[in-house]
Short mmCIF file of C-alpha atoms and ligand atoms in Angstrom, two decimals:
data_model
loop_
_atom_site.label_atom_id
_atom_site.label_comp_id
_atom_site.label_asym_id
_atom_site.label_seq_id
_atom_site.Cartn_x
_atom_site.Cartn_y
_atom_site.Cartn_z
CA MET A 1219 -9.93 -28.88 -11.91
CA GLY A 1220 -7.51 -29.90 -14.62
CA SER A 1221 -3.97 -28.69 -14.98
CA LEU A 1222 -3.05 -25.57 -16.91
CA GLY A 1223 -0.64 -27.07 -19.43
CA GLY A 1224 -2.01 -25.67 -22.61
CA THR A 1225 -1.29 -25.55 -26.29
CA LEU A 1226 1.92 -23.85 -27.33
CA PRO A 1227 1.95 -20.07 -27.84
CA LYS A 1228 1.36 -18.91 -31.44
CA LEU A 1229 4.21 -16.51 -31.98
CA VAL A 1230 4.80 -14.72 -35.28
CA HIS A 1231 8.12 -12.87 -35.60
CA GLY A 1232 8.64 -9.78 -37.73
CA ASP A 1233 11.23 -7.06 -38.34
CA CYS A 1234 12.97 -5.14 -35.56
CA GLY A 1235 11.97 -7.54 -32.81
CA TYR A 1236 8.25 -7.46 -33.68
CA VAL A 1237 6.35 -10.39 -32.15
CA LEU A 1238 2.68 -11.16 -32.63
CA ASP A 1239 1.47 -13.24 -29.69
CA ASP A 1240 -1.53 -14.59 -31.53
CA VAL A 1241 -4.65 -16.30 -30.26
CA PRO A 1242 -5.76 -19.75 -31.42
CA HIS A 1243 -8.14 -20.17 -34.34
CA LEU A 1244 -10.59 -22.99 -35.06
CA THR A 1245 -8.63 -23.81 -38.21
CA ASP A 1246 -5.56 -24.62 -36.09
CA TYR A 1247 -7.20 -27.96 -35.38
CA LEU A 1248 -10.07 -28.03 -37.92
CA PRO A 1249 -8.29 -26.97 -41.13
CA ASP A 1250 -11.14 -27.72 -43.54
CA LEU A 1251 -13.76 -25.33 -42.20
CA HIS A 1252 -15.77 -23.27 -44.70
CA THR A 1253 -15.88 -19.50 -44.55
CA HIS A 1254 -18.82 -17.23 -45.29
CA SER A 1255 -19.18 -13.53 -46.07
CA ASN A 1256 -19.65 -11.44 -42.99
CA PRO A 1257 -23.36 -10.53 -42.73
CA LEU A 1258 -22.31 -7.13 -41.37
CA GLN A 1259 -21.49 -6.04 -44.91
CA ASN A 1260 -25.24 -5.86 -45.55
CA ASN A 1261 -26.01 -4.19 -42.24
CA PRO A 1262 -27.18 -0.60 -42.90
CA SER A 1263 -25.36 0.71 -39.81
CA TYR A 1264 -22.00 -0.63 -40.87
CA SER A 1265 -22.08 -0.83 -44.63
CA VAL A 1266 -21.38 2.92 -44.85
CA THR A 1267 -18.49 2.79 -42.37
CA LYS A 1268 -15.15 3.11 -44.10
CA GLN A 1269 -12.69 0.32 -43.42
CA TYR A 1270 -15.09 -1.29 -41.00
CA PHE A 1271 -13.49 -4.69 -41.44
CA VAL A 1272 -10.23 -5.09 -39.64
CA ASP A 1273 -7.14 -5.88 -41.66
CA ASP A 1274 -5.77 -9.24 -40.58
CA ASP A 1275 -2.32 -7.72 -40.16
CA ASP A 1276 -3.50 -5.06 -37.69
CA THR A 1277 -2.00 -5.59 -34.25
CA VAL A 1278 -1.77 -3.68 -30.98
CA VAL A 1279 1.52 -3.12 -29.17
CA GLN A 1280 1.71 -4.31 -25.56
CA LYS A 1281 4.03 -1.56 -24.31
CA ALA A 1282 3.07 1.91 -25.50
CA VAL A 1283 6.29 3.54 -24.37
CA GLN A 1284 9.16 2.42 -26.59
CA HIS A 1285 12.77 3.45 -26.68
CA LYS A 1286 13.84 4.67 -30.12
CA ASP A 1287 16.52 1.98 -30.36
CA GLY A 1288 14.48 -0.71 -28.63
CA GLU A 1289 12.80 -3.77 -30.12
CA ARG A 1290 9.19 -3.49 -31.20
CA GLY A 1291 8.18 -6.21 -28.74
CA ILE A 1292 4.96 -8.11 -28.13
CA HIS A 1293 1.79 -7.31 -30.08
CA PHE A 1294 -1.74 -8.67 -29.85
CA ARG A 1295 -4.27 -9.23 -32.60
CA ARG A 1296 -6.56 -6.24 -33.04
CA GLN A 1297 -10.24 -6.92 -32.34
CA GLY A 1298 -12.98 -6.30 -34.84
CA PRO A 1299 -15.12 -7.80 -37.59
CA ARG A 1300 -13.41 -9.74 -40.37
CA GLN A 1301 -14.45 -10.04 -44.04
CA LYS A 1302 -15.02 -13.76 -43.59
CA VAL A 1303 -16.78 -15.54 -40.74
CA TYR A 1304 -16.70 -19.21 -39.77
CA PHE A 1305 -20.33 -19.53 -38.68
CA VAL A 1306 -23.61 -18.93 -40.47
CA PRO A 1307 -26.06 -17.27 -38.06
CA ASP A 1308 -28.52 -20.20 -37.98
CA GLU A 1309 -25.75 -22.57 -37.02
CA VAL A 1310 -24.67 -20.62 -33.91
CA LYS A 1311 -25.69 -21.80 -30.47
CA ALA A 1312 -24.15 -19.38 -28.01
CA CYS A 1313 -24.03 -19.54 -24.23
CA ILE A 1314 -23.07 -16.97 -21.61
CA VAL A 1315 -21.90 -17.64 -18.06
CA THR A 1316 -20.81 -15.33 -15.22
CA CYS A 1317 -18.46 -16.60 -12.50
CA GLY A 1318 -16.70 -15.28 -9.37
CA GLY A 1319 -17.66 -12.19 -7.34
CA LEU A 1320 -20.06 -9.50 -8.46
CA CYS A 1321 -18.90 -6.47 -10.37
CA PRO A 1322 -20.79 -3.47 -11.82
CA GLY A 1323 -21.40 -4.03 -15.52
CA LEU A 1324 -21.97 -7.80 -15.60
CA ASN A 1325 -25.51 -7.32 -16.82
CA THR A 1326 -24.37 -4.81 -19.42
CA VAL A 1327 -21.90 -7.32 -20.86
CA ILE A 1328 -24.63 -10.00 -20.95
CA ARG A 1329 -27.02 -7.57 -22.65
CA GLU A 1330 -24.50 -6.46 -25.24
CA LEU A 1331 -23.42 -10.02 -26.05
CA VAL A 1332 -27.03 -10.94 -26.72
CA CYS A 1333 -27.79 -7.77 -28.69
CA GLY A 1334 -24.47 -7.91 -30.54
CA LEU A 1335 -25.00 -11.51 -31.62
CA ASP A 1336 -28.56 -10.87 -32.70
CA TYR A 1337 -28.42 -7.36 -34.20
CA MET A 1338 -25.01 -7.61 -35.85
CA TYR A 1339 -24.94 -11.25 -36.93
CA GLY A 1340 -28.55 -12.45 -36.79
CA VAL A 1341 -27.84 -15.11 -34.16
CA LYS A 1342 -31.06 -16.18 -32.45
CA HIS A 1343 -30.05 -19.13 -30.32
CA ILE A 1344 -28.47 -17.74 -27.16
CA VAL A 1345 -28.75 -19.27 -23.71
CA GLY A 1346 -27.63 -18.23 -20.25
CA ILE A 1347 -25.95 -20.70 -17.91
CA GLU A 1348 -27.24 -20.08 -14.40
CA GLY A 1349 -25.10 -19.93 -11.28
CA GLY A 1350 -21.56 -19.94 -12.68
CA TYR A 1351 -19.53 -22.93 -13.90
CA LYS A 1352 -21.50 -25.52 -11.96
CA GLY A 1353 -24.64 -24.38 -13.82
CA PHE A 1354 -23.33 -26.12 -16.95
CA TYR A 1355 -24.01 -29.50 -15.43
CA ALA A 1356 -26.33 -28.77 -12.51
CA ARG A 1357 -28.93 -26.37 -13.88
CA ASN A 1358 -31.14 -25.79 -16.90
CA THR A 1359 -30.31 -23.01 -19.32
CA ILE A 1360 -32.43 -19.91 -19.88
CA ASN A 1361 -33.15 -18.42 -23.29
CA LEU A 1362 -31.81 -14.93 -23.84
CA THR A 1363 -33.21 -12.53 -26.42
CA PRO A 1364 -32.67 -8.80 -26.98
CA LYS A 1365 -36.14 -8.30 -25.51
CA SER A 1366 -35.49 -10.31 -22.36
CA VAL A 1367 -32.22 -8.48 -21.64
CA ASN A 1368 -33.37 -5.05 -22.72
CA HIS A 1369 -33.33 -3.34 -19.29
CA ILE A 1370 -30.87 -5.46 -17.35
CA HIS A 1371 -27.97 -3.00 -17.62
CA LYS A 1372 -29.84 -0.78 -15.19
CA ARG A 1373 -29.56 -3.42 -12.46
CA GLY A 1374 -26.59 -4.45 -10.36
CA GLY A 1375 -25.45 -8.07 -10.06
CA THR A 1376 -25.89 -10.63 -12.80
CA ILE A 1377 -29.25 -11.93 -14.01
CA LEU A 1378 -27.59 -15.31 -14.54
CA GLY A 1379 -26.30 -15.64 -10.99
CA THR A 1380 -22.71 -16.53 -10.19
CA SER A 1381 -20.71 -18.83 -7.93
CA ARG A 1382 -17.27 -19.87 -6.80
CA GLY A 1383 -15.96 -23.42 -7.14
CA GLY A 1384 -17.59 -26.17 -9.18
CA HIS A 1385 -15.27 -26.07 -12.18
CA ILE A 1386 -15.20 -29.64 -13.46
CA THR A 1387 -13.80 -29.36 -16.96
CA SER A 1388 -15.03 -32.67 -18.33
CA LYS A 1389 -18.60 -32.18 -17.08
CA ILE A 1390 -18.71 -28.64 -18.42
CA VAL A 1391 -17.48 -29.70 -21.87
CA ASP A 1392 -19.87 -32.68 -21.86
CA SER A 1393 -22.68 -30.20 -21.33
CA ILE A 1394 -21.41 -27.93 -24.10
CA GLN A 1395 -21.15 -30.89 -26.45
CA ASP A 1396 -24.53 -32.40 -25.51
CA ARG A 1397 -26.33 -29.10 -25.95
CA GLY A 1398 -24.63 -28.44 -29.29
CA ILE A 1399 -23.22 -25.13 -28.05
CA ASN A 1400 -20.55 -23.72 -30.38
CA GLN A 1401 -19.84 -20.27 -28.89
CA VAL A 1402 -19.03 -20.07 -25.19
CA TYR A 1403 -18.77 -16.59 -23.63
CA ILE A 1404 -17.27 -16.66 -20.14
CA ILE A 1405 -17.30 -13.54 -17.96
CA GLY A 1406 -15.14 -13.61 -14.84
CA GLY A 1407 -11.89 -12.84 -13.07
CA ASP A 1408 -8.49 -14.52 -12.97
CA GLY A 1409 -9.88 -17.81 -11.63
CA THR A 1410 -12.64 -17.83 -14.24
CA GLN A 1411 -10.17 -17.22 -17.06
CA LYS A 1412 -8.06 -20.17 -15.84
CA GLY A 1413 -11.21 -22.26 -16.01
CA ALA A 1414 -12.01 -20.89 -19.48
CA SER A 1415 -8.55 -21.86 -20.66
CA LEU A 1416 -9.10 -25.45 -19.51
CA ILE A 1417 -12.47 -25.57 -21.26
CA TYR A 1418 -10.84 -24.34 -24.46
CA GLU A 1419 -8.11 -27.01 -24.20
CA GLU A 1420 -10.66 -29.78 -23.68
CA ILE A 1421 -12.86 -28.59 -26.55
CA ARG A 1422 -9.80 -28.59 -28.77
CA ARG A 1423 -8.76 -32.04 -27.57
CA ARG A 1424 -12.22 -33.35 -28.54
CA GLY A 1425 -12.00 -31.59 -31.92
CA LEU A 1426 -15.25 -29.65 -31.46
CA LYS A 1427 -16.12 -26.67 -33.61
CA ALA A 1428 -16.77 -24.43 -30.62
CA ILE A 1429 -15.03 -21.22 -29.65
CA VAL A 1430 -14.28 -20.05 -26.09
CA ALA A 1431 -14.13 -16.29 -25.45
CA GLY A 1432 -13.25 -14.82 -22.07
CA ILE A 1433 -14.43 -11.41 -20.95
CA PRO A 1434 -12.27 -10.26 -18.02
CA LYS A 1435 -14.13 -9.13 -14.93
CA THR A 1436 -12.77 -8.04 -11.58
CA ILE A 1437 -13.67 -5.24 -9.25
CA ASP A 1438 -10.11 -5.31 -7.91
CA ASN A 1439 -8.55 -4.39 -11.29
CA ASP A 1440 -6.01 -7.15 -10.71
CA ILE A 1441 -6.03 -8.60 -14.25
CA PRO A 1442 -2.73 -7.90 -16.01
CA ILE A 1443 -2.13 -6.61 -19.56
CA ILE A 1444 -5.48 -4.85 -19.98
CA ASP A 1445 -5.73 -1.13 -19.22
CA LYS A 1446 -8.32 -1.65 -16.51
CA SER A 1447 -11.25 -3.91 -15.83
CA PHE A 1448 -14.90 -2.97 -16.24
CA GLY A 1449 -16.77 -1.91 -13.12
CA PHE A 1450 -13.62 -0.49 -11.56
CA ASP A 1451 -14.53 3.12 -12.36
CA THR A 1452 -18.03 2.62 -11.00
CA ALA A 1453 -16.66 1.11 -7.79
CA VAL A 1454 -14.20 3.98 -7.31
CA GLU A 1455 -17.01 6.46 -7.82
CA GLU A 1456 -19.29 4.70 -5.35
CA ALA A 1457 -16.49 4.56 -2.80
CA GLN A 1458 -16.55 8.37 -2.75
CA ARG A 1459 -19.84 8.28 -0.86
CA ALA A 1460 -18.28 6.25 1.94
CA ILE A 1461 -15.16 8.40 2.09
CA ASN A 1462 -17.22 11.58 2.09
CA ALA A 1463 -19.32 10.22 4.95
CA ALA A 1464 -16.16 9.31 6.84
CA HIS A 1465 -14.86 12.84 6.32
CA VAL A 1466 -18.08 14.48 7.50
CA GLU A 1467 -18.14 12.30 10.62
CA ALA A 1468 -14.47 12.92 11.36
CA GLU A 1469 -14.65 16.66 10.79
CA SER A 1470 -17.65 17.06 13.05
CA ALA A 1471 -16.10 15.40 16.09
CA GLU A 1472 -13.18 16.26 18.34
CA ASN A 1473 -10.19 14.24 17.17
CA GLY A 1474 -12.47 12.46 14.74
CA ILE A 1475 -11.11 9.56 12.71
CA GLY A 1476 -13.06 8.20 9.75
CA LEU A 1477 -11.89 4.73 8.75
CA VAL A 1478 -13.10 3.21 5.46
CA LYS A 1479 -12.39 -0.33 4.26
CA LEU A 1480 -12.57 -0.98 0.52
CA MET A 1481 -12.23 -4.12 -1.58
CA GLY A 1482 -8.92 -5.28 -2.92
CA ARG A 1483 -7.80 -8.75 -1.95
CA HIS A 1484 -4.29 -8.66 -3.42
CA SER A 1485 -4.25 -5.30 -5.16
CA GLY A 1486 -4.96 -1.88 -3.71
CA PHE A 1487 -6.17 -0.15 -6.86
CA ILE A 1488 -9.66 0.70 -5.56
CA ALA A 1489 -8.27 2.21 -2.34
CA MET A 1490 -5.55 4.10 -4.21
CA TYR A 1491 -7.81 5.58 -6.90
CA ALA A 1492 -10.67 6.29 -4.49
CA SER A 1493 -8.24 8.14 -2.21
CA LEU A 1494 -6.64 10.05 -5.06
CA ALA A 1495 -10.04 11.04 -6.42
CA ASN A 1496 -11.31 12.19 -3.05
CA ARG A 1497 -8.49 14.39 -1.70
CA ASP A 1498 -9.88 14.32 1.87
CA VAL A 1499 -7.94 11.16 2.64
CA ASP A 1500 -5.01 11.52 5.04
CA CYS A 1501 -3.73 7.99 4.76
CA CYS A 1502 -4.27 5.11 2.34
CA LEU A 1503 -3.01 1.61 3.10
CA ILE A 1504 -2.82 -1.13 0.48
CA PRO A 1505 -1.50 -4.71 0.47
CA GLU A 1506 1.44 -3.84 -1.76
CA SER A 1507 2.83 -1.20 0.59
CA PRO A 1508 3.99 -2.50 3.96
CA PHE A 1509 3.53 -0.41 7.07
CA TYR A 1510 4.09 -0.69 10.77
CA LEU A 1511 2.00 0.61 13.63
CA GLU A 1512 4.10 1.32 16.71
CA GLY A 1513 7.13 3.49 17.30
CA GLN A 1514 8.88 6.25 15.49
CA GLY A 1515 7.63 6.71 11.95
CA GLY A 1516 4.80 4.24 12.52
CA LEU A 1517 1.14 4.66 11.60
CA LEU A 1518 -0.03 5.44 15.14
CA GLU A 1519 2.50 8.22 15.52
CA PHE A 1520 1.36 9.62 12.18
CA ILE A 1521 -2.29 9.54 13.30
CA GLU A 1522 -1.41 11.44 16.50
CA LYS A 1523 0.41 14.08 14.50
CA ARG A 1524 -2.37 14.53 11.94
CA LEU A 1525 -4.97 14.86 14.69
CA LYS A 1526 -2.85 17.47 16.47
CA ASP A 1527 -2.39 19.39 13.20
CA ASN A 1528 -5.88 19.12 11.72
CA GLY A 1529 -8.19 17.90 14.49
CA HIS A 1530 -9.50 15.03 12.35
CA MET A 1531 -8.38 12.54 9.74
CA VAL A 1532 -9.63 10.02 7.18
CA ILE A 1533 -7.97 6.63 6.67
CA VAL A 1534 -8.76 4.36 3.71
CA ILE A 1535 -7.61 0.77 3.80
CA ALA A 1536 -7.81 -2.06 1.28
CA GLU A 1537 -9.15 -5.29 2.75
CA GLY A 1538 -6.01 -7.10 1.60
CA ILE A 1539 -3.78 -5.51 4.26
CA ALA A 1540 -5.21 -8.12 6.62
CA ASP A 1541 -3.80 -11.47 7.49
CA THR A 1542 -5.52 -14.48 5.92
CA MET A 1543 -7.53 -16.99 7.95
CA ASP A 1544 -7.04 -20.73 7.90
CA ALA A 1545 -9.86 -21.02 5.42
CA ILE A 1546 -10.42 -20.94 1.68
CA ASP A 1547 -13.52 -20.19 -0.34
CA PRO A 1548 -14.94 -22.82 -2.76
CA SER A 1549 -12.63 -21.53 -5.52
CA GLY A 1550 -9.54 -21.94 -3.36
CA ASN A 1551 -9.06 -18.24 -2.55
CA LYS A 1552 -7.78 -17.58 0.96
CA VAL A 1553 -10.32 -15.89 3.21
CA LEU A 1554 -9.16 -12.67 4.86
CA LYS A 1555 -9.66 -11.43 8.39
CA ASP A 1556 -11.54 -8.13 8.68
CA ALA A 1557 -8.82 -5.52 8.29
CA GLY A 1558 -11.18 -2.69 9.26
CA LEU A 1559 -12.22 -4.16 12.60
CA TRP A 1560 -8.60 -5.01 13.37
CA MET A 1561 -7.36 -1.54 12.49
CA ALA A 1562 -10.16 0.22 14.39
CA GLN A 1563 -9.35 -1.80 17.51
CA ARG A 1564 -5.62 -1.13 17.31
CA ILE A 1565 -6.19 2.60 16.99
CA LYS A 1566 -8.69 2.62 19.87
CA ASP A 1567 -6.34 0.59 22.08
CA HIS A 1568 -3.50 2.97 21.35
CA PHE A 1569 -5.43 6.09 22.27
CA ALA A 1570 -6.93 4.43 25.36
CA GLN A 1571 -3.47 4.46 26.94
CA PRO A 1572 -2.73 7.02 29.68
CA ASN A 1573 -1.87 10.55 28.50
CA LYS A 1574 -3.19 9.98 24.99
CA MET A 1575 -5.87 12.18 23.45
CA ASN A 1576 -9.53 11.14 23.34
CA ILE A 1577 -10.51 10.13 19.86
CA ASN A 1578 -13.80 9.59 18.06
CA LEU A 1579 -13.44 6.79 15.54
CA LYS A 1580 -16.13 5.83 13.04
CA TYR A 1581 -15.56 2.71 10.95
CA ILE A 1582 -17.42 2.51 7.62
CA ASP A 1583 -17.44 -0.77 5.69
CA PRO A 1584 -18.99 -0.26 2.24
CA THR A 1585 -17.20 -3.25 0.68
CA TYR A 1586 -20.15 -5.00 -1.00
CA MET A 1587 -22.01 -1.74 -1.67
CA ILE A 1588 -19.43 -0.62 -4.21
CA ARG A 1589 -19.75 -3.73 -6.33
CA ALA A 1590 -23.47 -4.51 -6.12
CA ILE A 1591 -24.55 -1.48 -8.13
CA PRO A 1592 -25.19 -0.96 -11.86
CA SER A 1593 -22.29 0.30 -13.92
CA ASN A 1594 -21.89 4.01 -14.66
CA ALA A 1595 -22.02 5.53 -18.13
CA SER A 1596 -18.36 5.07 -18.98
CA ASP A 1597 -18.32 1.46 -17.78
CA ASN A 1598 -21.46 0.82 -19.84
CA VAL A 1599 -19.66 1.97 -22.97
CA TYR A 1600 -16.63 -0.11 -22.00
CA CYS A 1601 -18.81 -3.21 -21.46
CA THR A 1602 -20.39 -2.70 -24.87
CA LEU A 1603 -17.00 -2.63 -26.58
CA LEU A 1604 -15.88 -5.75 -24.73
CA ALA A 1605 -19.00 -7.66 -25.69
CA GLN A 1606 -18.97 -6.61 -29.33
CA SER A 1607 -15.26 -7.36 -29.62
CA ALA A 1608 -15.84 -10.85 -28.23
CA VAL A 1609 -18.68 -11.48 -30.69
CA HIS A 1610 -16.62 -10.34 -33.69
CA GLY A 1611 -13.74 -12.58 -32.60
CA ALA A 1612 -16.00 -15.59 -32.13
CA MET A 1613 -17.70 -15.17 -35.50
CA ALA A 1614 -14.27 -14.86 -37.13
CA GLY A 1615 -13.32 -18.25 -35.65
CA PHE A 1616 -10.84 -17.07 -33.02
CA THR A 1617 -10.92 -19.02 -29.79
CA GLY A 1618 -9.07 -19.40 -26.51
CA PHE A 1619 -8.85 -15.65 -26.04
CA THR A 1620 -9.64 -12.93 -23.57
CA VAL A 1621 -10.72 -9.63 -24.99
CA GLY A 1622 -9.61 -6.30 -23.55
CA PRO A 1623 -8.14 -2.85 -24.12
CA VAL A 1624 -4.36 -2.53 -24.32
CA ASN A 1625 -3.18 1.06 -24.59
CA GLY A 1626 -6.73 2.06 -25.44
CA ARG A 1627 -7.16 -0.38 -28.36
CA PHE A 1628 -9.22 -3.52 -27.91
CA CYS A 1629 -7.53 -6.77 -28.84
CA TYR A 1630 -7.57 -10.56 -28.46
CA ILE A 1631 -5.15 -11.75 -25.79
CA PRO A 1632 -4.08 -15.37 -25.24
CA PHE A 1633 -5.39 -16.72 -21.91
CA ARG A 1634 -1.94 -17.35 -20.49
CA HIS A 1635 -1.13 -13.63 -20.39
CA ILE A 1636 -4.14 -13.03 -18.20
CA THR A 1637 -3.76 -16.02 -15.92
CA GLU A 1638 -0.02 -16.20 -15.32
CA LYS A 1639 0.36 -13.18 -13.09
CA ARG A 1640 -1.61 -10.56 -11.23
CA ASN A 1641 -1.84 -6.82 -11.73
CA ARG A 1642 -0.72 -5.05 -8.54
CA VAL A 1643 0.08 -1.50 -7.56
CA VAL A 1644 3.81 -1.00 -8.07
CA ILE A 1645 4.84 1.16 -5.16
CA THR A 1646 7.95 2.36 -6.96
CA ASP A 1647 5.82 3.69 -9.82
CA ARG A 1648 4.64 7.27 -10.20
CA MET A 1649 1.01 6.55 -9.34
CA TRP A 1650 1.80 5.52 -5.77
CA ALA A 1651 4.10 8.54 -5.45
CA ARG A 1652 1.17 10.71 -6.56
CA LEU A 1653 -0.98 9.12 -3.88
CA LEU A 1654 1.66 9.74 -1.21
CA SER A 1655 2.00 13.34 -2.21
CA SER A 1656 -1.79 13.79 -2.30
CA THR A 1657 -2.33 12.43 1.21
CA ASN A 1658 1.05 13.67 2.41
CA GLN A 1659 1.45 10.44 4.37
CA PRO A 1660 4.82 8.83 5.07
CA SER A 1661 5.75 5.80 3.00
CA PHE A 1662 6.13 3.85 6.29
CA MET A 1663 9.09 2.10 4.73
CA ARG A 1664 12.47 1.88 6.37
CA PRO A 1665 15.10 3.68 4.28
CA LYS A 1666 17.13 0.45 4.31
CA VAL A 1667 14.53 -1.28 2.18
CA ASN A 1668 14.62 1.58 -0.32
CA THR A 1669 18.37 1.71 -0.78
CA GLU A 1670 18.90 -2.01 -0.97
CA VAL A 1671 16.87 -2.37 -4.12
CA ASP A 1672 17.01 1.14 -5.41
CA GLN A 1673 16.51 1.16 -9.16
CA GLU A 1674 14.77 -2.12 -9.86
CA GLU A 1675 11.13 -1.40 -10.39
CA HIS A 1676 9.56 -4.56 -9.04
CA SER A 1677 12.18 -5.72 -6.62
CA ILE A 1678 10.94 -3.72 -3.67
CA ASP A 1679 7.65 -5.55 -4.01
CA LEU A 1680 9.45 -8.86 -4.14
CA LEU A 1681 11.68 -8.07 -1.20
CA ILE A 1682 8.73 -7.01 0.88
CA GLU A 1683 6.73 -10.07 -0.05
CA LYS A 1684 9.65 -12.24 0.87
CA THR A 1685 10.19 -10.40 4.14
CA HIS A 1686 6.58 -10.98 5.08
CA MET A 1687 6.82 -14.67 4.36
CA ASP A 1688 10.10 -15.22 6.11
CA GLU A 1689 9.90 -13.01 9.14
CA HIS A 1690 6.34 -11.90 9.66
CA PRO A 1691 3.87 -14.69 9.04
CA VAL A 1692 1.13 -12.36 10.29
CA GLY A 1693 0.96 -11.04 6.75
CA LYS A 1694 1.08 -7.51 5.40
CA ILE A 1695 1.18 -5.69 8.73
CA MET A 1696 4.69 -5.45 9.99
CA ALA A 1697 5.77 -5.76 13.58
CA ASN A 1698 6.84 -2.83 15.70
CA GLY A 1699 10.11 -1.28 14.61
CA TYR A 1700 10.45 -2.97 11.23
N1 LIG B 1044 -7.17 -22.76 -11.46
C1 LIG B 1044 -8.43 -22.91 -11.83
N2 LIG B 1044 -8.78 -23.84 -12.72
C2 LIG B 1044 -10.06 -24.01 -13.11
N3 LIG B 1044 -11.10 -23.28 -12.63
C3 LIG B 1044 -10.82 -22.34 -11.73
C4 LIG B 1044 -9.49 -22.09 -11.27
N4 LIG B 1044 -9.53 -21.09 -10.37
C5 LIG B 1044 -10.83 -20.73 -10.25
N5 LIG B 1044 -11.60 -21.47 -11.07
C6 LIG B 1044 -13.06 -21.40 -11.21
O1 LIG B 1044 -13.43 -20.11 -11.70
C7 LIG B 1044 -14.59 -19.64 -11.02
C8 LIG B 1044 -14.35 -18.28 -10.44
O2 LIG B 1044 -13.12 -18.26 -9.70
P1 LIG B 1044 -12.92 -17.27 -8.47
O3 LIG B 1044 -13.97 -17.53 -7.45
O4 LIG B 1044 -11.52 -17.37 -8.04
O5 LIG B 1044 -13.29 -15.84 -9.03
P2 LIG B 1044 -12.59 -14.98 -10.14
O6 LIG B 1044 -13.00 -15.44 -11.47
O7 LIG B 1044 -11.12 -14.94 -9.88
O8 LIG B 1044 -13.27 -13.58 -9.89
P3 LIG B 1044 -13.02 -12.55 -8.69
O9 LIG B 1044 -11.79 -12.97 -7.96
O10 LIG B 1044 -12.88 -11.23 -9.37
O11 LIG B 1044 -14.24 -12.62 -7.86
C9 LIG B 1044 -14.97 -20.68 -9.99
O12 LIG B 1044 -16.08 -21.41 -10.44
C10 LIG B 1044 -13.73 -21.53 -9.86
O13 LIG B 1044 -14.03 -22.88 -9.59
O1 LIG B 1045 -17.80 -12.46 -2.94
P1 LIG B 1045 -16.98 -12.99 -1.84
O2 LIG B 1045 -16.80 -14.47 -1.94
O3 LIG B 1045 -17.39 -12.50 -0.51
O4 LIG B 1045 -15.51 -12.43 -2.10
C1 LIG B 1045 -15.13 -11.13 -1.93
C2 LIG B 1045 -13.90 -10.89 -2.77
O5 LIG B 1045 -14.28 -10.78 -4.12
C3 LIG B 1045 -13.71 -9.62 -4.69
O6 LIG B 1045 -14.73 -8.66 -4.78
C4 LIG B 1045 -13.19 -9.90 -6.08
O7 LIG B 1045 -12.16 -10.81 -6.04
C5 LIG B 1045 -12.63 -9.19 -3.71
O8 LIG B 1045 -12.38 -7.83 -3.71
C6 LIG B 1045 -13.19 -9.67 -2.41
O9 LIG B 1045 -12.18 -9.96 -1.49
MG1 LIG B 1046 -9.96 -13.74 -8.54
#
């Protein structure tokens, strides 16, 4: 892997603190490129659409809520077709690659990239790179046509295969150069987008007329800036089946406890939204919100109380509440211990003590089931917009961008915004408060922590993170009495 240095940001300043954080363009380093009329202007579907071409000065504001006296702030370039394109259809050789973990909707994005390139712009030469980044230099490509991808959106997974690790920038760009590829569409999460950024930098360094477009993918919804990531809705919906099963099991037994573990390595969005959607959840635990087990105000005391009150309860946990193991996956991500098994054992041990009630605990682990399914209707529409936005941007010569919705409007976002930080549940925000009031669970946080950092939105998170590191190397689960 190379280092993420990168070209300088392209900032355009305007009145009242307006800033356009623009994405790179091929002409930034190849100033003499020719333009051509956009073939869409002759497309019967679009030629009747008023103002179909996007005005070059249209931008999307990063923060929707603005104070009346505040500065206008950061804006991103609005997605969409431009009057002029920088490729003639016959010249385009596009490739598509999927990297990282699975996510509902991968096949839909692949399908819509292929169909968008062909139907909108007449591009015929499109290949798939098999098996993630390493497929660039270790595998043959496969030809993709609208016919060959016609039904793939009805299947889970990715027809191209995926992998972790294997990002060797120079070998990947050699392959792009040798094959004459000039549009590279890269679908993947935070790690993938870091890799895409390095590929863009190397292509630029070599002076190649080839664009790099990232399409953000993550089941965990941990990519910042964008409203949410595709497949997330589908995963939350699928998680309902597991939570419902946990509820049925718990309700049918004496002192029944249904425990469900959901994905979410660093961010508890799936657990939070699945719990909020379900309403039968009594307690939701996520990596961002620390908790402790034993003693007054601890989780075990809460479980006892809920069982006494209701006779059963449902607990949803995000996998990321667990400690990490001394191991990393091929991409360098830390491998987690099984939070569900750990939690189930701790609860069982607690109630096995003398004078405690007999419990009936059922642990359900649907982690991979919620991501290995096809995307639902709304994610399919979302994937289509992502793919078409990426194609329009590529044809217009933009490069080094990730596409995504910001405040409901799709735009082109510089890679560094996506890769520099992670989207996490902010436990001092209203959404987590809504969750707490829906489950009616305690916050499991000592009042001291609250008052110390009262008004600063993110500082509780930081303080907690720091506390974990300094005092509790076991990770997110705090020791008795904290
Ligand atoms: N810092 C980095 N620089 C270059 N390539 C990277 C970097 N981090 C990850 N990659 C590459 O990106 C690909 C996917 O990374 P990773 O396995 O972390 O998944 P991801 O894209 O973050 O998706 P998800 O976490 O949602 O499964 C891998 O091939 C990996 O080698
Ligand atoms: O696919 P793997 O390597 O088992 O990784 C699983 C991880 O991938 C994700 O689905 C996405 O990052 C996480 O939620 C999960 O921890
Ligand atoms: Mg990741």
